[in-house]
């Protein structure tokens, strides 16, 4: 485990660590503003993964040889790094998954549901935090209770309180919307749900990237996040669960590692987190995620938050000036994600014209169709910022939008 020395935040230093940022696209310097979909990777992550494969690789656990022991140590060190990063208390509360989606599926699949049991979720969830609950509706007769939002992604805590009833099994909410950037008042949500004895799952796939998370202080029951948005590799995600909550979940997949004993007649299970890590886990990816979190925390995180807020504010201020742009989501407590529509233009066309100018944004429903319906649109364009974006990237976005307007308007 390498813990990088803390260094003051400097966007140019962050950029210098990320090799892909120096490439060109369509003959233009790359301006990468699709970070909410997936972030680019620092050299430290690439080197950690390649280094593990070059220098010390074997399957983890059960090993009786040096390489197996070294790799097991590196894998478990990565778990400890994630626990520290999330303020999780103990590494045993951290389950490695293949992504944020699988983490939520593990929870949904693990609950015992009777017909009429209720799941509370908001209309601004990513499909990853909707479809697993629909499975429970289809298969076991669960009832989905939908929490509406205001136009900016704000939720009404009084309405939430009223939605939670005696049949509520879980409240499953995004911690930060991947479309509106709106942040959920998580501490209030947890307080309200816990007052009625109901557990809370927070989808932290976006929030974990943009600000420090302290799960112990938050007292949340389950939290998920995903490696590829945290400057780490694909194929790795995280499910955090309080020890008693993880212990109460039915296992998700069956196979090696997740068992205690297997006979012809019975099977008993390993303790969490291994109970939920059937088969050979994503070893190299976990090591890469550990390196990514070490890289993130090598910078002063408060300074990074200030920098990302400046990017967001500059983008919001510039787009507000354009009477042919509609902004979606202007919450006060909002991360560095800016969704918008251009008058008389389809977001896909906008994104394609921006791409020709080297500016990468995303357009579509962003895996949030109920939110699109709530906003009365079929798609939006979305610029999402990261630690390595410069203020000039915002200016490049605005210049490119003017060009798109000329071509499409
Ligand atoms: C809010 C949110 N939840 C869940 C996911 C799914 O994560 P993954 O791609 O790791 O399965 C995403 C990814 O876009 C997301 O933005």
mmCIF file of C-alpha atoms and ligand atoms in Angstrom:
data_model
loop_
_atom_site.group_PDB
_atom_site.id
_atom_site.type_symbol
_atom_site.label_atom_id
_atom_site.label_comp_id
_atom_site.label_asym_id
_atom_site.label_seq_id
_atom_site.Cartn_x
_atom_site.Cartn_y
_atom_site.Cartn_z
ATOM 1 C CA UNK A 1 0.000 0.000 0.000
ATOM 2 C CA UNK A 2 1.403 3.373 -0.982
ATOM 3 C CA UNK A 3 -0.048 6.349 0.795
ATOM 4 C CA UNK A 4 0.949 9.366 -1.238
ATOM 5 C CA UNK A 5 2.095 12.386 0.694
ATOM 6 C CA UNK A 6 -0.629 15.027 0.971
ATOM 7 C CA UNK A 7 -0.028 17.903 -1.439
ATOM 8 C CA UNK A 8 -1.826 21.181 -1.918
ATOM 9 C CA UNK A 9 -4.348 21.033 -4.741
ATOM 10 C CA UNK A 10 -3.210 22.333 -8.074
ATOM 11 C CA UNK A 11 -5.249 21.599 -11.189
ATOM 12 C CA UNK A 12 -2.157 21.469 -13.381
ATOM 13 C CA UNK A 13 -0.581 18.889 -11.087
ATOM 14 C CA UNK A 14 -3.767 16.797 -11.257
ATOM 15 C CA UNK A 15 -3.798 17.088 -15.056
ATOM 16 C CA UNK A 16 -0.161 16.104 -15.339
ATOM 17 C CA UNK A 17 -1.020 12.853 -13.548
ATOM 18 C CA UNK A 18 -3.667 11.856 -16.119
ATOM 19 C CA UNK A 19 -2.023 10.901 -19.419
ATOM 20 C CA UNK A 20 -5.113 10.806 -21.637
ATOM 21 C CA UNK A 21 -5.761 14.517 -21.079
ATOM 22 C CA UNK A 22 -2.875 15.452 -23.335
ATOM 23 C CA UNK A 23 -4.356 13.746 -26.400
ATOM 24 C CA UNK A 24 -6.273 15.462 -29.166
ATOM 25 C CA UNK A 25 -9.733 14.643 -30.528
ATOM 26 C CA UNK A 26 -10.648 15.561 -34.114
ATOM 27 C CA UNK A 27 -7.491 17.641 -34.201
ATOM 28 C CA UNK A 28 -8.575 19.672 -31.160
ATOM 29 C CA UNK A 29 -7.251 19.514 -27.607
ATOM 30 C CA UNK A 30 -9.468 17.205 -25.560
ATOM 31 C CA UNK A 31 -11.914 18.941 -23.209
ATOM 32 C CA UNK A 32 -13.357 16.051 -21.261
ATOM 33 C CA UNK A 33 -16.660 16.946 -19.597
ATOM 34 C CA UNK A 34 -18.232 13.494 -19.373
ATOM 35 C CA UNK A 35 -16.911 12.675 -15.946
ATOM 36 C CA UNK A 36 -20.262 11.729 -14.423
ATOM 37 C CA UNK A 37 -20.374 8.838 -16.900
ATOM 38 C CA UNK A 38 -16.799 7.778 -16.234
ATOM 39 C CA UNK A 39 -13.637 9.570 -15.173
ATOM 40 C CA UNK A 40 -10.173 9.399 -16.735
ATOM 41 C CA UNK A 41 -7.394 7.509 -15.022
ATOM 42 C CA UNK A 42 -4.236 8.833 -13.357
ATOM 43 C CA UNK A 43 -0.926 7.159 -14.044
ATOM 44 C CA UNK A 44 -0.864 5.945 -10.422
ATOM 45 C CA UNK A 45 -3.864 3.700 -11.164
ATOM 46 C CA UNK A 46 -2.472 2.410 -14.436
ATOM 47 C CA UNK A 47 0.887 1.707 -12.795
ATOM 48 C CA UNK A 48 -0.636 -0.021 -9.764
ATOM 49 C CA UNK A 49 -2.664 -2.371 -11.961
ATOM 50 C CA UNK A 50 0.165 -3.111 -14.369
ATOM 51 C CA UNK A 51 2.582 -3.419 -11.460
ATOM 52 C CA UNK A 52 0.403 -6.018 -9.763
ATOM 53 C CA UNK A 53 0.173 -8.071 -12.954
ATOM 54 C CA UNK A 54 3.900 -7.739 -13.618
ATOM 55 C CA UNK A 55 5.266 -8.087 -10.155
ATOM 56 C CA UNK A 56 2.987 -9.991 -7.824
ATOM 57 C CA UNK A 57 -0.104 -11.760 -9.036
ATOM 58 C CA UNK A 58 -1.998 -14.882 -7.985
ATOM 59 C CA UNK A 59 -5.517 -15.699 -6.849
ATOM 60 C CA UNK A 60 -6.418 -14.313 -3.433
ATOM 61 C CA UNK A 61 -7.143 -16.048 -0.122
ATOM 62 C CA UNK A 62 -6.483 -19.740 0.536
ATOM 63 C CA UNK A 63 -2.990 -19.282 -0.894
ATOM 64 C CA UNK A 64 -0.038 -21.100 0.577
ATOM 65 C CA UNK A 65 2.615 -19.450 -1.513
ATOM 66 C CA UNK A 66 4.288 -16.064 -1.572
ATOM 67 C CA UNK A 67 2.498 -14.573 -4.571
ATOM 68 C CA UNK A 68 -0.920 -15.564 -3.257
ATOM 69 C CA UNK A 69 -0.137 -14.053 0.111
ATOM 70 C CA UNK A 70 1.191 -10.823 -1.405
ATOM 71 C CA UNK A 71 -1.811 -10.453 -3.687
ATOM 72 C CA UNK A 72 -4.225 -11.203 -0.847
ATOM 73 C CA UNK A 73 -2.509 -8.529 1.201
ATOM 74 C CA UNK A 74 -2.807 -6.006 -1.659
ATOM 75 C CA UNK A 75 -6.485 -6.867 -2.175
ATOM 76 C CA UNK A 76 -7.296 -6.540 1.528
ATOM 77 C CA UNK A 77 -5.228 -3.346 1.739
ATOM 78 C CA UNK A 78 -7.461 -1.935 -1.000
ATOM 79 C CA UNK A 79 -10.507 -2.814 1.097
ATOM 80 C CA UNK A 80 -8.980 -0.973 4.053
ATOM 81 C CA UNK A 81 -8.282 2.031 1.807
ATOM 82 C CA UNK A 82 -11.931 2.123 0.703
ATOM 83 C CA UNK A 83 -13.070 1.873 4.330
ATOM 84 C CA UNK A 84 -10.854 4.827 5.277
ATOM 85 C CA UNK A 85 -11.991 6.830 2.244
ATOM 86 C CA UNK A 86 -15.653 6.390 3.162
ATOM 87 C CA UNK A 87 -15.213 6.751 6.920
ATOM 88 C CA UNK A 88 -16.628 3.249 7.188
ATOM 89 C CA UNK A 89 -15.016 2.173 10.419
ATOM 90 C CA UNK A 90 -14.069 -1.377 9.622
ATOM 91 C CA UNK A 91 -12.920 -2.995 6.344
ATOM 92 C CA UNK A 92 -15.383 -5.836 7.008
ATOM 93 C CA UNK A 93 -18.196 -3.439 6.123
ATOM 94 C CA UNK A 94 -16.836 -3.089 2.570
ATOM 95 C CA UNK A 95 -17.917 -5.568 -0.108
ATOM 96 C CA UNK A 96 -16.182 -5.425 -3.473
ATOM 97 C CA UNK A 97 -18.653 -5.707 -6.343
ATOM 98 C CA UNK A 98 -18.361 -5.317 -10.077
ATOM 99 C CA UNK A 99 -19.878 -1.832 -9.974
ATOM 100 C CA UNK A 100 -22.477 0.410 -8.413
ATOM 101 C CA UNK A 101 -25.276 -1.438 -10.168
ATOM 102 C CA UNK A 102 -24.300 -4.803 -8.750
ATOM 103 C CA UNK A 103 -23.957 -3.316 -5.269
ATOM 104 C CA UNK A 104 -27.592 -2.180 -5.284
ATOM 105 C CA UNK A 105 -28.715 -5.514 -6.725
ATOM 106 C CA UNK A 106 -27.001 -7.302 -3.846
ATOM 107 C CA UNK A 107 -29.092 -5.350 -1.345
ATOM 108 C CA UNK A 108 -32.364 -5.660 -3.262
ATOM 109 C CA UNK A 109 -31.827 -9.360 -3.835
ATOM 110 C CA UNK A 110 -30.859 -9.907 -0.216
ATOM 111 C CA UNK A 111 -34.018 -8.573 1.429
ATOM 112 C CA UNK A 112 -36.942 -10.825 2.310
ATOM 113 C CA UNK A 113 -39.986 -9.280 0.673
ATOM 114 C CA UNK A 114 -43.642 -10.130 1.265
ATOM 115 C CA UNK A 115 -46.429 -8.924 -1.055
ATOM 116 C CA UNK A 116 -47.335 -5.369 -0.080
ATOM 117 C CA UNK A 117 -43.934 -4.498 1.389
ATOM 118 C CA UNK A 118 -42.938 -1.015 0.282
ATOM 119 C CA UNK A 119 -39.771 0.482 -1.172
ATOM 120 C CA UNK A 120 -39.410 4.284 -1.069
ATOM 121 C CA UNK A 121 -37.358 5.830 -3.867
ATOM 122 C CA UNK A 122 -37.260 9.171 -5.638
ATOM 123 C CA UNK A 123 -38.098 10.026 -9.229
ATOM 124 C CA UNK A 124 -34.522 11.205 -9.832
ATOM 125 C CA UNK A 125 -32.870 7.826 -9.329
ATOM 126 C CA UNK A 126 -30.521 6.254 -11.838
ATOM 127 C CA UNK A 127 -32.014 3.081 -13.341
ATOM 128 C CA UNK A 128 -29.522 1.147 -11.192
ATOM 129 C CA UNK A 129 -31.511 2.275 -8.179
ATOM 130 C CA UNK A 130 -34.885 1.616 -9.794
ATOM 131 C CA UNK A 131 -34.803 -1.612 -11.754
ATOM 132 C CA UNK A 132 -33.606 -3.869 -8.880
ATOM 133 C CA UNK A 133 -36.631 -2.654 -6.899
ATOM 134 C CA UNK A 134 -38.911 -3.248 -9.892
ATOM 135 C CA UNK A 135 -37.651 -6.846 -9.785
ATOM 136 C CA UNK A 136 -39.012 -7.049 -6.234
ATOM 137 C CA UNK A 137 -42.322 -5.626 -7.452
ATOM 138 C CA UNK A 138 -42.536 -8.124 -10.315
ATOM 139 C CA UNK A 139 -41.342 -11.157 -8.381
ATOM 140 C CA UNK A 140 -42.656 -10.666 -4.861
ATOM 141 C CA UNK A 141 -45.408 -8.045 -5.063
ATOM 142 C CA UNK A 142 -43.413 -5.187 -3.505
ATOM 143 C CA UNK A 143 -44.944 -1.726 -3.898
ATOM 144 C CA UNK A 144 -42.767 1.157 -5.113
ATOM 145 C CA UNK A 145 -43.572 4.448 -3.349
ATOM 146 C CA UNK A 146 -42.208 7.377 -5.349
ATOM 147 C CA UNK A 147 -40.869 10.543 -3.763
ATOM 148 C CA UNK A 148 -41.340 13.520 -6.067
ATOM 149 C CA UNK A 149 -38.765 16.294 -6.419
ATOM 150 C CA UNK A 150 -38.982 20.005 -7.123
ATOM 151 C CA UNK A 151 -37.671 21.344 -10.430
ATOM 152 C CA UNK A 152 -34.127 21.572 -9.056
ATOM 153 C CA UNK A 153 -34.005 18.091 -7.559
ATOM 154 C CA UNK A 154 -34.931 19.121 -4.025
ATOM 155 C CA UNK A 155 -36.967 16.740 -1.903
ATOM 156 C CA UNK A 156 -39.616 17.585 0.663
ATOM 157 C CA UNK A 157 -38.687 15.885 3.935
ATOM 158 C CA UNK A 158 -42.273 16.122 5.178
ATOM 159 C CA UNK A 159 -43.475 14.225 2.118
ATOM 160 C CA UNK A 160 -40.708 11.673 2.631
ATOM 161 C CA UNK A 161 -41.785 11.224 6.236
ATOM 162 C CA UNK A 162 -45.378 10.631 5.135
ATOM 163 C CA UNK A 163 -44.302 8.073 2.526
ATOM 164 C CA UNK A 164 -42.540 5.890 5.093
ATOM 165 C CA UNK A 165 -45.084 3.598 6.679
ATOM 166 C CA UNK A 166 -45.300 0.328 8.599
ATOM 167 C CA UNK A 167 -44.734 -1.700 5.408
ATOM 168 C CA UNK A 168 -41.654 0.246 4.280
ATOM 169 C CA UNK A 169 -38.711 -2.134 3.906
ATOM 170 C CA UNK A 170 -36.113 0.378 2.801
ATOM 171 C CA UNK A 171 -35.619 3.961 1.648
ATOM 172 C CA UNK A 172 -33.294 3.952 -1.384
ATOM 173 C CA UNK A 173 -32.213 7.390 -2.585
ATOM 174 C CA UNK A 174 -29.484 8.937 -4.616
ATOM 175 C CA UNK A 175 -26.948 10.895 -2.581
ATOM 176 C CA UNK A 176 -26.356 13.149 -5.600
ATOM 177 C CA UNK A 177 -28.318 13.143 -8.836
ATOM 178 C CA UNK A 178 -26.319 12.137 -11.915
ATOM 179 C CA UNK A 179 -28.478 14.524 -13.993
ATOM 180 C CA UNK A 180 -29.304 17.524 -11.798
ATOM 181 C CA UNK A 181 -26.279 17.377 -9.526
ATOM 182 C CA UNK A 182 -28.656 17.961 -6.595
ATOM 183 C CA UNK A 183 -27.427 16.598 -3.288
ATOM 184 C CA UNK A 184 -29.811 14.778 -0.980
ATOM 185 C CA UNK A 185 -29.985 15.968 2.649
ATOM 186 C CA UNK A 186 -28.808 12.537 3.680
ATOM 187 C CA UNK A 187 -28.516 13.115 7.426
ATOM 188 C CA UNK A 188 -32.167 14.259 7.550
ATOM 189 C CA UNK A 189 -33.287 11.299 5.436
ATOM 190 C CA UNK A 190 -31.495 8.861 7.746
ATOM 191 C CA UNK A 191 -32.933 10.539 10.845
ATOM 192 C CA UNK A 192 -36.496 10.397 9.498
ATOM 193 C CA UNK A 193 -36.244 6.787 8.309
ATOM 194 C CA UNK A 194 -34.513 5.548 11.456
ATOM 195 C CA UNK A 195 -37.162 7.162 13.642
ATOM 196 C CA UNK A 196 -39.497 4.606 12.048
ATOM 197 C CA UNK A 197 -36.977 1.762 12.182
ATOM 198 C CA UNK A 198 -36.474 1.766 8.407
ATOM 199 C CA UNK A 199 -33.009 1.297 6.839
ATOM 200 C CA UNK A 200 -31.615 3.694 4.250
ATOM 201 C CA UNK A 201 -29.560 2.942 1.149
ATOM 202 C CA UNK A 202 -27.725 5.858 -0.437
ATOM 203 C CA UNK A 203 -26.549 5.640 -4.030
ATOM 204 C CA UNK A 204 -23.237 7.447 -3.718
ATOM 205 C CA UNK A 205 -21.947 6.758 -7.235
ATOM 206 C CA UNK A 206 -21.740 10.518 -7.872
ATOM 207 C CA UNK A 207 -21.455 11.943 -4.357
ATOM 208 C CA UNK A 208 -18.377 9.936 -3.381
ATOM 209 C CA UNK A 209 -16.468 11.578 -6.224
ATOM 210 C CA UNK A 210 -17.207 15.165 -5.346
ATOM 211 C CA UNK A 211 -16.879 15.436 -1.583
ATOM 212 C CA UNK A 212 -15.665 13.647 1.510
ATOM 213 C CA UNK A 213 -18.111 11.050 2.802
ATOM 214 C CA UNK A 214 -18.231 9.961 6.441
ATOM 215 C CA UNK A 215 -20.484 6.938 6.642
ATOM 216 C CA UNK A 216 -20.002 6.501 10.368
ATOM 217 C CA UNK A 217 -21.213 10.038 11.061
ATOM 218 C CA UNK A 218 -24.002 9.673 8.498
ATOM 219 C CA UNK A 219 -25.203 6.467 10.192
ATOM 220 C CA UNK A 220 -26.555 5.220 6.859
ATOM 221 C CA UNK A 221 -27.265 1.492 6.548
ATOM 222 C CA UNK A 222 -26.054 0.843 2.996
ATOM 223 C CA UNK A 223 -23.970 2.974 0.653
ATOM 224 C CA UNK A 224 -22.787 2.173 -2.845
ATOM 225 C CA UNK A 225 -20.193 3.731 -5.102
ATOM 226 C CA UNK A 226 -18.293 2.726 -8.190
ATOM 227 C CA UNK A 227 -14.625 2.616 -9.142
ATOM 228 C CA UNK A 228 -14.693 3.972 -12.661
ATOM 229 C CA UNK A 229 -16.154 7.324 -11.610
ATOM 230 C CA UNK A 230 -13.621 7.602 -8.775
ATOM 231 C CA UNK A 231 -10.706 7.735 -11.253
ATOM 232 C CA UNK A 232 -10.306 3.970 -10.855
ATOM 233 C CA UNK A 233 -10.891 1.107 -13.266
ATOM 234 C CA UNK A 234 -14.137 -0.385 -14.528
ATOM 235 C CA UNK A 235 -15.288 -3.713 -13.119
ATOM 236 C CA UNK A 236 -15.070 -2.683 -9.460
ATOM 237 C CA UNK A 237 -17.641 -1.155 -7.162
ATOM 238 C CA UNK A 238 -18.323 -0.964 -3.469
ATOM 239 C CA UNK A 239 -21.188 -1.936 -1.225
ATOM 240 C CA UNK A 240 -20.898 -0.654 2.311
ATOM 241 C CA UNK A 241 -23.247 -2.101 4.883
ATOM 242 C CA UNK A 242 -23.457 -1.844 8.625
ATOM 243 C CA UNK A 243 -22.361 -5.230 10.041
ATOM 244 C CA UNK A 244 -25.849 -6.272 11.170
ATOM 245 C CA UNK A 245 -27.394 -5.130 7.875
ATOM 246 C CA UNK A 246 -24.896 -7.109 5.775
ATOM 247 C CA UNK A 247 -25.305 -10.136 8.015
ATOM 248 C CA UNK A 248 -29.090 -10.063 7.479
ATOM 249 C CA UNK A 249 -28.887 -10.051 3.655
ATOM 250 C CA UNK A 250 -29.440 -13.261 1.709
ATOM 251 C CA UNK A 251 -26.311 -14.095 -0.340
ATOM 252 C CA UNK A 252 -26.409 -12.844 -3.901
ATOM 253 C CA UNK A 253 -24.366 -15.311 -5.922
ATOM 254 C CA UNK A 254 -23.220 -18.766 -4.913
ATOM 255 C CA UNK A 255 -19.753 -20.158 -5.516
ATOM 256 C CA UNK A 256 -16.259 -20.320 -4.116
ATOM 257 C CA UNK A 257 -15.091 -18.051 -1.286
ATOM 258 C CA UNK A 258 -18.582 -17.132 -0.108
ATOM 259 C CA UNK A 259 -19.093 -20.408 1.755
ATOM 260 C CA UNK A 260 -18.111 -21.768 5.121
ATOM 261 C CA UNK A 261 -18.886 -25.431 4.417
ATOM 262 C CA UNK A 262 -20.474 -27.334 1.567
ATOM 263 C CA UNK A 263 -21.758 -30.907 1.813
ATOM 264 C CA UNK A 264 -24.094 -32.876 -0.418
ATOM 265 C CA UNK A 265 -26.992 -31.829 1.763
ATOM 266 C CA UNK A 266 -26.252 -28.403 3.184
ATOM 267 C CA UNK A 267 -24.258 -25.250 2.685
ATOM 268 C CA UNK A 268 -23.242 -22.684 5.269
ATOM 269 C CA UNK A 269 -21.912 -19.283 4.408
ATOM 270 C CA UNK A 270 -18.816 -17.261 5.093
ATOM 271 C CA UNK A 271 -19.135 -14.008 7.050
ATOM 272 C CA UNK A 272 -19.542 -10.686 5.240
ATOM 273 C CA UNK A 273 -17.897 -9.220 3.272
ATOM 274 C CA UNK A 274 -16.698 -12.510 1.715
ATOM 275 C CA UNK A 275 -20.252 -13.894 1.723
ATOM 276 C CA UNK A 276 -21.016 -11.467 -1.103
ATOM 277 C CA UNK A 277 -17.825 -12.021 -3.100
ATOM 278 C CA UNK A 278 -18.470 -15.349 -4.788
ATOM 279 C CA UNK A 279 -15.786 -16.640 -7.120
ATOM 280 C CA UNK A 280 -12.525 -14.952 -8.006
ATOM 281 C CA UNK A 281 -13.069 -11.280 -7.243
ATOM 282 C CA UNK A 282 -11.870 -8.331 -9.348
ATOM 283 C CA UNK A 283 -8.402 -8.424 -7.791
ATOM 284 C CA UNK A 284 -6.498 -6.142 -10.134
ATOM 285 C CA UNK A 285 -9.427 -3.742 -10.244
ATOM 286 C CA UNK A 286 -9.587 -3.541 -6.439
ATOM 287 C CA UNK A 287 -5.876 -2.730 -6.357
ATOM 288 C CA UNK A 288 -6.506 -0.072 -9.008
ATOM 289 C CA UNK A 289 -9.355 1.405 -6.992
ATOM 290 C CA UNK A 290 -7.147 1.576 -3.912
ATOM 291 C CA UNK A 291 -4.550 3.468 -5.954
ATOM 292 C CA UNK A 292 -7.239 5.827 -7.283
ATOM 293 C CA UNK A 293 -8.444 6.695 -3.788
ATOM 294 C CA UNK A 294 -4.876 7.209 -2.605
ATOM 295 C CA UNK A 295 -4.418 9.561 -5.563
ATOM 296 C CA UNK A 296 -7.618 11.479 -4.786
ATOM 297 C CA UNK A 297 -6.737 11.867 -1.141
ATOM 298 C CA UNK A 298 -3.189 12.934 -1.986
ATOM 299 C CA UNK A 299 -4.797 16.316 -2.730
ATOM 300 C CA UNK A 300 -6.412 18.541 -0.152
ATOM 301 C CA UNK A 301 -10.036 17.493 -0.623
ATOM 302 C CA UNK A 302 -11.542 20.749 0.560
ATOM 303 C CA UNK A 303 -9.487 22.589 -2.049
ATOM 304 C CA UNK A 304 -10.701 20.141 -4.701
ATOM 305 C CA UNK A 305 -14.306 20.805 -3.662
ATOM 306 C CA UNK A 306 -13.722 24.548 -3.922
ATOM 307 C CA UNK A 307 -12.210 24.066 -7.385
ATOM 308 C CA UNK A 308 -15.109 21.919 -8.620
ATOM 309 C CA UNK A 309 -17.610 24.421 -7.214
ATOM 310 C CA UNK A 310 -15.835 27.168 -9.176
ATOM 311 C CA UNK A 311 -16.163 25.107 -12.374
ATOM 312 C CA UNK A 312 -19.856 24.551 -11.713
ATOM 313 C CA UNK A 313 -20.507 28.199 -10.882
ATOM 314 C CA UNK A 314 -18.677 29.439 -13.973
ATOM 315 C CA UNK A 315 -20.645 27.050 -16.184
ATOM 316 C CA UNK A 316 -23.991 27.897 -14.572
ATOM 317 C CA UNK A 317 -23.344 31.642 -14.784
ATOM 318 C CA UNK A 318 -22.305 31.458 -18.451
ATOM 319 C CA UNK A 319 -25.239 29.269 -19.493
ATOM 320 C CA UNK A 320 -27.740 31.434 -17.590
ATOM 321 C CA UNK A 321 -26.703 34.301 -19.865
ATOM 322 C CA UNK A 322 -27.841 32.396 -22.979
ATOM 323 C CA UNK A 323 -31.557 32.761 -23.611
ATOM 324 C CA UNK A 324 -31.468 29.725 -25.925
ATOM 325 C CA UNK A 325 -30.286 27.440 -23.133
ATOM 326 C CA UNK A 326 -32.528 25.987 -20.411
ATOM 327 C CA UNK A 327 -30.742 24.785 -17.297
ATOM 328 C CA UNK A 328 -32.096 21.703 -15.524
ATOM 329 C CA UNK A 329 -31.336 21.732 -11.825
ATOM 330 C CA UNK A 330 -30.259 24.873 -10.003
ATOM 331 C CA UNK A 331 -30.209 23.575 -6.450
ATOM 332 C CA UNK A 332 -28.131 25.500 -3.973
ATOM 333 C CA UNK A 333 -26.494 22.281 -2.767
ATOM 334 C CA UNK A 334 -25.358 20.930 -6.093
ATOM 335 C CA UNK A 335 -22.301 19.066 -7.322
ATOM 336 C CA UNK A 336 -20.322 19.808 -10.470
ATOM 337 C CA UNK A 337 -22.896 18.446 -12.914
ATOM 338 C CA UNK A 338 -24.707 20.811 -15.285
ATOM 339 C CA UNK A 339 -27.633 19.573 -17.408
ATOM 340 C CA UNK A 340 -29.203 21.740 -20.056
ATOM 341 C CA UNK A 341 -31.263 21.850 -23.242
ATOM 342 C CA UNK A 342 -30.678 24.050 -26.293
ATOM 343 C CA UNK A 343 -33.760 25.657 -27.821
ATOM 344 C CA UNK A 344 -34.950 23.881 -30.993
ATOM 345 C CA UNK A 345 -32.060 21.417 -30.937
ATOM 346 C CA UNK A 346 -31.826 17.780 -29.953
ATOM 347 C CA UNK A 347 -29.214 17.143 -27.240
ATOM 348 C CA UNK A 348 -27.638 14.407 -29.390
ATOM 349 C CA UNK A 349 -26.997 16.911 -32.184
ATOM 350 C CA UNK A 350 -25.546 19.371 -29.703
ATOM 351 C CA UNK A 351 -23.213 16.710 -28.282
ATOM 352 C CA UNK A 352 -22.044 15.694 -31.747
ATOM 353 C CA UNK A 353 -21.208 19.238 -32.777
ATOM 354 C CA UNK A 354 -19.345 19.762 -29.513
ATOM 355 C CA UNK A 355 -17.430 16.561 -30.103
ATOM 356 C CA UNK A 356 -16.108 17.908 -33.427
ATOM 357 C CA UNK A 357 -14.632 20.748 -31.363
ATOM 358 C CA UNK A 358 -12.957 18.376 -28.940
ATOM 359 C CA UNK A 359 -15.538 18.916 -26.178
ATOM 360 C CA UNK A 360 -16.900 15.641 -24.794
ATOM 361 C CA UNK A 361 -20.281 15.882 -23.085
ATOM 362 C CA UNK A 362 -23.110 13.355 -22.726
ATOM 363 C CA UNK A 363 -26.621 13.606 -24.119
ATOM 364 C CA UNK A 364 -29.581 11.341 -23.567
ATOM 365 C CA UNK A 365 -31.802 10.214 -20.718
ATOM 366 C CA UNK A 366 -28.762 9.458 -18.534
ATOM 367 C CA UNK A 367 -30.366 6.200 -17.319
ATOM 368 C CA UNK A 368 -32.987 8.292 -15.518
ATOM 369 C CA UNK A 369 -36.185 7.982 -17.539
ATOM 370 C CA UNK A 370 -38.588 8.735 -14.647
ATOM 371 C CA UNK A 371 -36.642 11.967 -14.096
ATOM 372 C CA UNK A 372 -36.893 12.873 -17.789
ATOM 373 C CA UNK A 373 -40.650 12.348 -17.536
ATOM 374 C CA UNK A 374 -40.751 14.555 -14.421
ATOM 375 C CA UNK A 375 -38.793 17.288 -16.236
ATOM 376 C CA UNK A 376 -40.987 16.970 -19.340
ATOM 377 C CA UNK A 377 -38.086 16.206 -21.687
ATOM 378 C CA UNK A 378 -36.863 13.084 -23.435
ATOM 379 C CA UNK A 379 -33.188 13.895 -23.070
ATOM 380 C CA UNK A 380 -30.787 16.563 -21.843
ATOM 381 C CA UNK A 381 -27.204 17.516 -22.565
ATOM 382 C CA UNK A 382 -24.882 17.174 -19.577
ATOM 383 C CA UNK A 383 -21.476 18.619 -18.812
ATOM 384 C CA UNK A 384 -19.882 17.094 -15.742
ATOM 385 C CA UNK A 385 -16.645 18.261 -14.188
ATOM 386 C CA UNK A 386 -13.768 16.584 -12.423
ATOM 387 C CA UNK A 387 -10.705 17.386 -10.371
ATOM 388 C CA UNK A 388 -8.593 17.886 -13.526
ATOM 389 C CA UNK A 389 -10.876 20.285 -15.422
ATOM 390 C CA UNK A 390 -9.646 23.846 -15.867
ATOM 391 C CA UNK A 391 -11.769 26.969 -15.845
ATOM 392 C CA UNK A 392 -10.785 27.266 -19.524
ATOM 393 C CA UNK A 393 -12.669 24.000 -20.135
ATOM 394 C CA UNK A 394 -15.864 25.814 -19.181
ATOM 395 C CA UNK A 395 -15.025 28.565 -21.650
ATOM 396 C CA UNK A 396 -14.377 25.958 -24.359
ATOM 397 C CA UNK A 397 -17.799 24.472 -23.629
ATOM 398 C CA UNK A 398 -19.493 27.844 -23.985
ATOM 399 C CA UNK A 399 -17.632 28.681 -27.218
ATOM 400 C CA UNK A 400 -18.563 25.294 -28.651
ATOM 401 C CA UNK A 401 -22.197 25.820 -27.688
ATOM 402 C CA UNK A 402 -22.290 29.130 -29.553
ATOM 403 C CA UNK A 403 -21.051 27.310 -32.649
ATOM 404 C CA UNK A 404 -23.657 24.585 -32.201
ATOM 405 C CA UNK A 405 -26.352 27.225 -31.856
ATOM 406 C CA UNK A 406 -25.270 28.791 -35.146
ATOM 407 C CA UNK A 407 -25.420 25.442 -36.886
ATOM 408 C CA UNK A 408 -28.678 24.220 -35.344
ATOM 409 C CA UNK A 409 -30.659 27.339 -34.458
HETATM 410 C C1 LIG B 1 -26.144 7.819 -9.654
HETATM 411 C C2 LIG B 1 -25.632 6.556 -10.280
HETATM 412 N N1 LIG B 1 -25.968 5.372 -9.753
HETATM 413 C C3 LIG B 1 -25.528 4.209 -10.271
HETATM 414 C C4 LIG B 1 -24.729 4.186 -11.382
HETATM 415 C C5 LIG B 1 -24.269 2.871 -11.926
HETATM 416 O O1 LIG B 1 -22.938 2.597 -11.603
HETATM 417 P P1 LIG B 1 -22.123 1.493 -12.415
HETATM 418 O O2 LIG B 1 -21.864 2.042 -13.757
HETATM 419 O O3 LIG B 1 -20.874 1.308 -11.639
HETATM 420 O O4 LIG B 1 -22.902 0.237 -12.399
HETATM 421 C C6 LIG B 1 -24.372 5.385 -11.989
HETATM 422 C C7 LIG B 1 -23.562 5.394 -13.224
HETATM 423 O O5 LIG B 1 -23.822 6.156 -14.142
HETATM 424 C C8 LIG B 1 -24.840 6.610 -11.429
HETATM 425 O O6 LIG B 1 -24.528 7.794 -11.973
#
